[in-house]
XYZ file of C-alpha atoms in Angstrom:
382
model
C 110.675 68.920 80.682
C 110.903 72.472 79.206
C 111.814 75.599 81.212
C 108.949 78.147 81.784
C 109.339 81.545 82.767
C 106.944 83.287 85.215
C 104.694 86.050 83.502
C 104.237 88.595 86.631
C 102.521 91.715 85.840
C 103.742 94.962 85.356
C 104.197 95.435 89.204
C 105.969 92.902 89.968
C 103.342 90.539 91.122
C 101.526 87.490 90.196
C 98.206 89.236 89.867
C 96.445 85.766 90.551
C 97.755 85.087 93.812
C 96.945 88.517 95.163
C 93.285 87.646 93.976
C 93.558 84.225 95.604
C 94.649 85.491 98.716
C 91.860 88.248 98.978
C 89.186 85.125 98.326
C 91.048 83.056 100.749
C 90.616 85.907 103.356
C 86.682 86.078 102.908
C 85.996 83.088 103.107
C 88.301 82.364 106.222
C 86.027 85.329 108.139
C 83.075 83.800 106.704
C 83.746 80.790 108.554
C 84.277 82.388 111.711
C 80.932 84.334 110.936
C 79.368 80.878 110.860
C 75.094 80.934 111.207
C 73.348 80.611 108.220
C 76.114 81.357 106.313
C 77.299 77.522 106.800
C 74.469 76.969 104.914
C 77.390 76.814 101.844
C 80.335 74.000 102.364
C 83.360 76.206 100.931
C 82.512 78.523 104.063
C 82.127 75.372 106.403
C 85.173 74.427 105.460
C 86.261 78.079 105.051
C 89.111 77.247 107.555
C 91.095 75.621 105.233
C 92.053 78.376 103.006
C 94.254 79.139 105.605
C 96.415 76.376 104.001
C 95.446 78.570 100.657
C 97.524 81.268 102.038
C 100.869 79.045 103.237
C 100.824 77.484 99.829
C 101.028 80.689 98.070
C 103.644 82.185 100.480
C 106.044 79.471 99.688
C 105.901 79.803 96.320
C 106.272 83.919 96.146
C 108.870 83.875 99.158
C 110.590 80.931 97.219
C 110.625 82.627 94.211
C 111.324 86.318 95.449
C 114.150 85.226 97.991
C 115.731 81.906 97.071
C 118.445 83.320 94.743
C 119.090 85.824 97.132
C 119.647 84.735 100.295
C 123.327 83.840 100.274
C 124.879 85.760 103.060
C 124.291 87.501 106.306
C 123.519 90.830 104.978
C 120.724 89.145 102.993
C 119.416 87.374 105.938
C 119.384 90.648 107.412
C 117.728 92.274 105.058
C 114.674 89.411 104.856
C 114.271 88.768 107.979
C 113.529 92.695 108.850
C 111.165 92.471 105.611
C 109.492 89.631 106.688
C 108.981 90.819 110.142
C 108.158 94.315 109.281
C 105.012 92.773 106.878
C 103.823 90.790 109.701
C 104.292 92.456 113.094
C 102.932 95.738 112.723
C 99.454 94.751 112.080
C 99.853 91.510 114.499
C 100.184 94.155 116.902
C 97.586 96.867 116.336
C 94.845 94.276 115.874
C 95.882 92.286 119.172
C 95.978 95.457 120.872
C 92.197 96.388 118.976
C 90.949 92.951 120.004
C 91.758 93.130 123.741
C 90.431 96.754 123.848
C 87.009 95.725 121.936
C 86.571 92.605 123.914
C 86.852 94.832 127.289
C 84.796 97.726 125.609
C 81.620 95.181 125.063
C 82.130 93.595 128.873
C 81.974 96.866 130.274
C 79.073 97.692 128.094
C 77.469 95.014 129.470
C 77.670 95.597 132.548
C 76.504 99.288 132.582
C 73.117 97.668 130.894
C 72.708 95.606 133.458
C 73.534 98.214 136.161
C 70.750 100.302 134.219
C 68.139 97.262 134.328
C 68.488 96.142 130.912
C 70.337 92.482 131.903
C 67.238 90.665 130.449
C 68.456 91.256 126.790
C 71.027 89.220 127.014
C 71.754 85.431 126.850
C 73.640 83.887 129.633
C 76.572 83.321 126.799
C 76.379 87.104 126.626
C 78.193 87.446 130.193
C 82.217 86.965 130.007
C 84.621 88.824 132.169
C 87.378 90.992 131.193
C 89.796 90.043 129.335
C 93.426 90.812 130.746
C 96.579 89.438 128.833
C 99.075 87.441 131.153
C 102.906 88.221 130.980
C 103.662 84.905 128.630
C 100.600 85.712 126.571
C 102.160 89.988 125.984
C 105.758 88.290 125.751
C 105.368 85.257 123.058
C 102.824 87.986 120.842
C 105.525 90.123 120.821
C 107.943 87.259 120.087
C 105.673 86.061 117.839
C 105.903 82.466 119.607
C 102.356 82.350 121.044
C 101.454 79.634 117.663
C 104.666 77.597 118.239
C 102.737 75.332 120.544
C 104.062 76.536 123.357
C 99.852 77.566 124.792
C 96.895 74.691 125.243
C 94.940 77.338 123.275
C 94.532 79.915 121.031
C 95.541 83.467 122.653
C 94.279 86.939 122.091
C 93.789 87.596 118.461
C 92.730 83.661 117.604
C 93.579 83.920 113.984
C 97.240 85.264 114.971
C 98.409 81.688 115.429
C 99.228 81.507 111.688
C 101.242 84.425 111.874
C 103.152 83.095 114.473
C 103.555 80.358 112.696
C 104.815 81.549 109.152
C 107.405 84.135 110.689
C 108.966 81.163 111.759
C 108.521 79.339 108.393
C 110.543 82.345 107.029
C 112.907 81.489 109.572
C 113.147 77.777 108.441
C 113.570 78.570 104.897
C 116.159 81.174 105.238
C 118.388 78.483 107.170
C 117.615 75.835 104.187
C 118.385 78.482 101.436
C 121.721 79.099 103.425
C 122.807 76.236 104.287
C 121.838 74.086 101.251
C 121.994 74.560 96.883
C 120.744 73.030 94.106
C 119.136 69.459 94.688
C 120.237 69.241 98.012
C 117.965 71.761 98.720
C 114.753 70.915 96.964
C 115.205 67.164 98.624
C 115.003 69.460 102.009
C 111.952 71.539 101.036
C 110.512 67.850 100.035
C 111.539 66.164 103.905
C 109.915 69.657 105.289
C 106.852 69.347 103.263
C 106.259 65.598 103.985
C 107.209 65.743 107.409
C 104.862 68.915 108.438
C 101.929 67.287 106.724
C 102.185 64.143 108.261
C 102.469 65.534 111.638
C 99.447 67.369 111.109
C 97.169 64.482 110.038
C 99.072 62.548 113.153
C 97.468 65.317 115.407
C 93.914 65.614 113.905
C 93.668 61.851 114.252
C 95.246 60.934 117.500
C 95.066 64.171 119.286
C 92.321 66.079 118.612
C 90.071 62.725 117.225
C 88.796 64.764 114.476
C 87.077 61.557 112.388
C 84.478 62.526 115.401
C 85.261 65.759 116.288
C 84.995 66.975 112.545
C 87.180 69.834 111.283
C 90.053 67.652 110.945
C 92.639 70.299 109.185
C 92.267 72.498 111.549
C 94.861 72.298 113.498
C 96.441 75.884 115.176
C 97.510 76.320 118.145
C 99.532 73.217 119.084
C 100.528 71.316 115.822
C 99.998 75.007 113.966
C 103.165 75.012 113.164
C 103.701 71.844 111.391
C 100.504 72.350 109.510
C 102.419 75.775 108.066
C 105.786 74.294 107.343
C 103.753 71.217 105.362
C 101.960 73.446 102.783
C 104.515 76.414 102.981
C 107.000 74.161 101.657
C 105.266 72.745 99.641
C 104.164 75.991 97.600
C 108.081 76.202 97.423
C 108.406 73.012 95.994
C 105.699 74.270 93.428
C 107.145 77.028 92.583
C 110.058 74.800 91.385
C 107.975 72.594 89.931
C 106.754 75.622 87.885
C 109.938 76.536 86.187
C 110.504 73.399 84.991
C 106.756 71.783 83.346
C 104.453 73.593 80.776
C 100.966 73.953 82.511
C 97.531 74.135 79.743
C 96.433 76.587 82.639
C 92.350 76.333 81.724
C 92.540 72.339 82.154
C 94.719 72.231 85.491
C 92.221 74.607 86.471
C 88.774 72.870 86.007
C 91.163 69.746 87.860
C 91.424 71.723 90.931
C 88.555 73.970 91.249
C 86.173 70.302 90.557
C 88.340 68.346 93.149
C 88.566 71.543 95.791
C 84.653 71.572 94.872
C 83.864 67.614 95.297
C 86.050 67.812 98.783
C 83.390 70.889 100.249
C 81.075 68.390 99.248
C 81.899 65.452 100.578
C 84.324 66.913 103.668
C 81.591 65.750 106.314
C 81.333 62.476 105.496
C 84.622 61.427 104.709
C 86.262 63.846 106.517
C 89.742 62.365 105.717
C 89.498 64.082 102.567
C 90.518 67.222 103.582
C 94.034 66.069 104.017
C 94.339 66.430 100.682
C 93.470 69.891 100.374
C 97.043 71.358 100.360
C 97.657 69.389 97.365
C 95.076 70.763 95.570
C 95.587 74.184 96.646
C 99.090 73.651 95.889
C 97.676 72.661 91.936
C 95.460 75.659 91.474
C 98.525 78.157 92.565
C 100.811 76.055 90.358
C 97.855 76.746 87.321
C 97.530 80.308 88.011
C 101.524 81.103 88.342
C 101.949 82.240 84.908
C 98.171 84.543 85.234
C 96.987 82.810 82.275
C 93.380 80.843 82.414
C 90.191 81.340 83.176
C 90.808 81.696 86.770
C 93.850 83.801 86.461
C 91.314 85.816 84.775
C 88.666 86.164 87.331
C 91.220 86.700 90.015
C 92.728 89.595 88.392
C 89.727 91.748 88.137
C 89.230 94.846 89.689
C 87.279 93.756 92.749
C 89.691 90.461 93.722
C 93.089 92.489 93.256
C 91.451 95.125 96.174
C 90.356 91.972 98.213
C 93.453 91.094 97.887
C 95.502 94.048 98.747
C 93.717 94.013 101.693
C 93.562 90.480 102.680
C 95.952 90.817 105.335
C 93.627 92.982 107.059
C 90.384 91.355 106.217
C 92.524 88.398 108.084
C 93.507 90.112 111.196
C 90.717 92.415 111.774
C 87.455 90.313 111.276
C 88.017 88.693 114.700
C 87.531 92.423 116.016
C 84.364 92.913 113.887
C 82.903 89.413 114.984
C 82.795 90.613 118.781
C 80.260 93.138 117.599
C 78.835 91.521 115.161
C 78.183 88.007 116.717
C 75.475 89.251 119.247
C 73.160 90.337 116.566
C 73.710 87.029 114.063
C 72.771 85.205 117.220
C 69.147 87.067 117.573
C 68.721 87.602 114.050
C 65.798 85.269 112.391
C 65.466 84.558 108.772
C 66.956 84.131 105.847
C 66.627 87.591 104.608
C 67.611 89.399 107.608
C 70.928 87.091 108.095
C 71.776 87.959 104.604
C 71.642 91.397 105.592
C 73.780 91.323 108.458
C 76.492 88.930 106.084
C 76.736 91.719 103.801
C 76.963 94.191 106.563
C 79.807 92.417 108.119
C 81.777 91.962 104.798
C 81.453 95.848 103.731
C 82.117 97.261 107.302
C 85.366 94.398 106.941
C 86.428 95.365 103.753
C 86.165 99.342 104.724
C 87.816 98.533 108.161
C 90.855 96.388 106.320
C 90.942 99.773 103.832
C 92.071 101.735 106.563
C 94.796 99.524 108.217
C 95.780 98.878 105.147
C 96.377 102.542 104.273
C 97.348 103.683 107.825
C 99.057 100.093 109.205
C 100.375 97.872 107.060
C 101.774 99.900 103.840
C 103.391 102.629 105.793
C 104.912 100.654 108.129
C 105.989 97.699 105.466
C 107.918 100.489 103.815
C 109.495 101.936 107.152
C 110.754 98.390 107.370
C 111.925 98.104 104.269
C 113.981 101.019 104.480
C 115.787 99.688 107.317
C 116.215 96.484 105.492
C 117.907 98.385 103.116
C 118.755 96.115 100.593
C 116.882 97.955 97.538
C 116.950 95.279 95.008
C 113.714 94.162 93.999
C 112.443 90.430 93.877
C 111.766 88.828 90.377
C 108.510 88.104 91.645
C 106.974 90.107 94.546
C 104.003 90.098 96.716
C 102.417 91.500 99.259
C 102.735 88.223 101.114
């Protein structure tokens, strides 16, 4: 075994993940897109990148926080970090969702009042949509993924965020109350435990060998799904600090397997239980931004797609309500490419401008009350 030292850019980061994350994000509102774009595999299977994203915020909170988290000042200090990157946005795009869902009802219905009800399929006609007092309390709690609904609520894709402020919750009691071994045997128990759950539920609760789709599991197991592949990119990152990686060849190894399970997800749709595993390999390739697939996600384009993901996450359920009319009517090949790449640039504009006006400003307001000013080893926007 020989010790390795992370290579993070000059920011801070590992310019990788950021890339990773932005390409998780796509292809996660790809999926939900759906039409021809299912066409490709990695988007009908887009949903498991969400898994892409818990790996990778294991590993960075792991790595950032794990040395650090030794009293109740530092708990302090992360948990109004961690909150502060997550809640603001969770927030502003529930609140956006509600108001666009109501805003295309009531559109609607002043067609139909004007005798235009004929363009529009009886799917078309939903009612408004008015939050209950548990759904406004557990968003605001950040509970409404912790199983506690028969459904997903509001903002759908929210349930992971739910889920992975409570992940940060769960690790900050491990890195307090445990050291050393002790605690790596506890990310292990985490990691096994959460992942078996999960494939528990997609077999005997949601029947997914018929069903299909059988990672995707949200709002009722959601939560053991994220504490299986969260810990588990913690366990990686450990893993990194100890084992020499030849970056290009653990790369081809995941990238082919991630590519054979797209492939083959369908018919032996057991497979996809492995895909944390194999996301958890390609992070562990790309930690030290070497490779041919460090290299690609640290261009230009990925490291903006990446800054952004966050938003590209929350706010393409938003979009989608506007969006999803047309991609129903549209015919042809050509014209449902055009209204893809439509969707995508109005998505990555949109997530420019919460990401300017949302998420940074308010990240740092947090941070400032966090106040602890000492900067992680290896940071992300995560």
């Amino acid at each position: 075994m020989h010790q390795n030292t992370l290579s993070p850019s000059s920011s801070g980061t590992i310019a990788s993940f950021e890339g990773g994350r932005g390409l998780a994000a796509l292809f996660v509102a790809l999926f939900h897109f759906g039409h021809d774009a299912n066409a490709l595999s990695v988007v009908r299977n887009g949903y498991l990148f969400v898994d892409l994203f818990f790996v990778i915020s294991g590993f960075v909170i792991c790595s950032a926080y794990s040395n650090r988290l030794e009293t109740a000042g530092s708990l302090r200090s992360f948990m109004i970090r961690r909150f502060g990157r997550l809640f603001p946005l969770l927030v502003f795009s529930t609140v956006l969702y509600v108001l666009a869902k109501n805003l295309l009802v009531w559109a609607k219905q002043a067609a139909i009042e004007r005798g235009y009800g004929g363009q529009f399929e009886r799917s078309d006609f939903a009612g408004y949509l008015v939050p209950d007092f548990g759904e406004i309390v557990s968003t605001l709690t950040l509970t409404h993924g912790m199983g506690i609904f028969d459904r997903l609520i509001l903002n759908p894709v929210s349930w992971s965020i739910s889920t992975e402020f409570y992940a940060y919750v769960l690790f900050a009691a491990v890195c307090l109350a445990f050291r050393g071994g002790a605690r790596l045997a506890v990310y292990a128990v985490l990691s096994a435990s959460g992942l078996a759950a999960t494939i528990w539920a997609a077999l005997h609760v949601h029947d997914c060998l018929q069903a299909g789709k059988c990672f995707d599991i949200t709002y009722d197991f959601g939560f053991a799904r994220c504490v299986g592949s969260f810990f588990l990119g913690a366990l990686t990152y450990h893993f990194s600090r100890q084992v020499r990686l030849k970056a290009n060849a653990l790369q081809v190894i995941g990238l082919a397997g991630l590519v054979a399970l797209f492939l083959v997800a369908e018919a032996w749709p057991m497979l996809v239980f492995a895909s944390p595993l194999l996301f958890a390999l390609l992070v562990f390739s790309v930690s030290r931004d070497t490779g041919f697939a460090a290299a690609v996600l640290k261009s230009r384009p990925f490291q903006v797609l990446g800054q952004r993901s966050y938003s590209v996450y929350m706010m393409h359920p938003i979009l989608m309500i506007f969006v999803e009319p047309f991609a129903r009517r549209t015919q042809g090949t050509v014209l449902m490419a055009v209204v893809v790449v439509a969707y995508v640039a109005t998505l990555l504009l949109v997530s420019g401008w919460t990401y300017r006006f949302i998420e940074d400003p308010l990240r740092k307001w947090f941070n400032r009350i966090a106040g602890d000013r000492r900067q992680p080893r290896v940071a992300m926007q995560s």
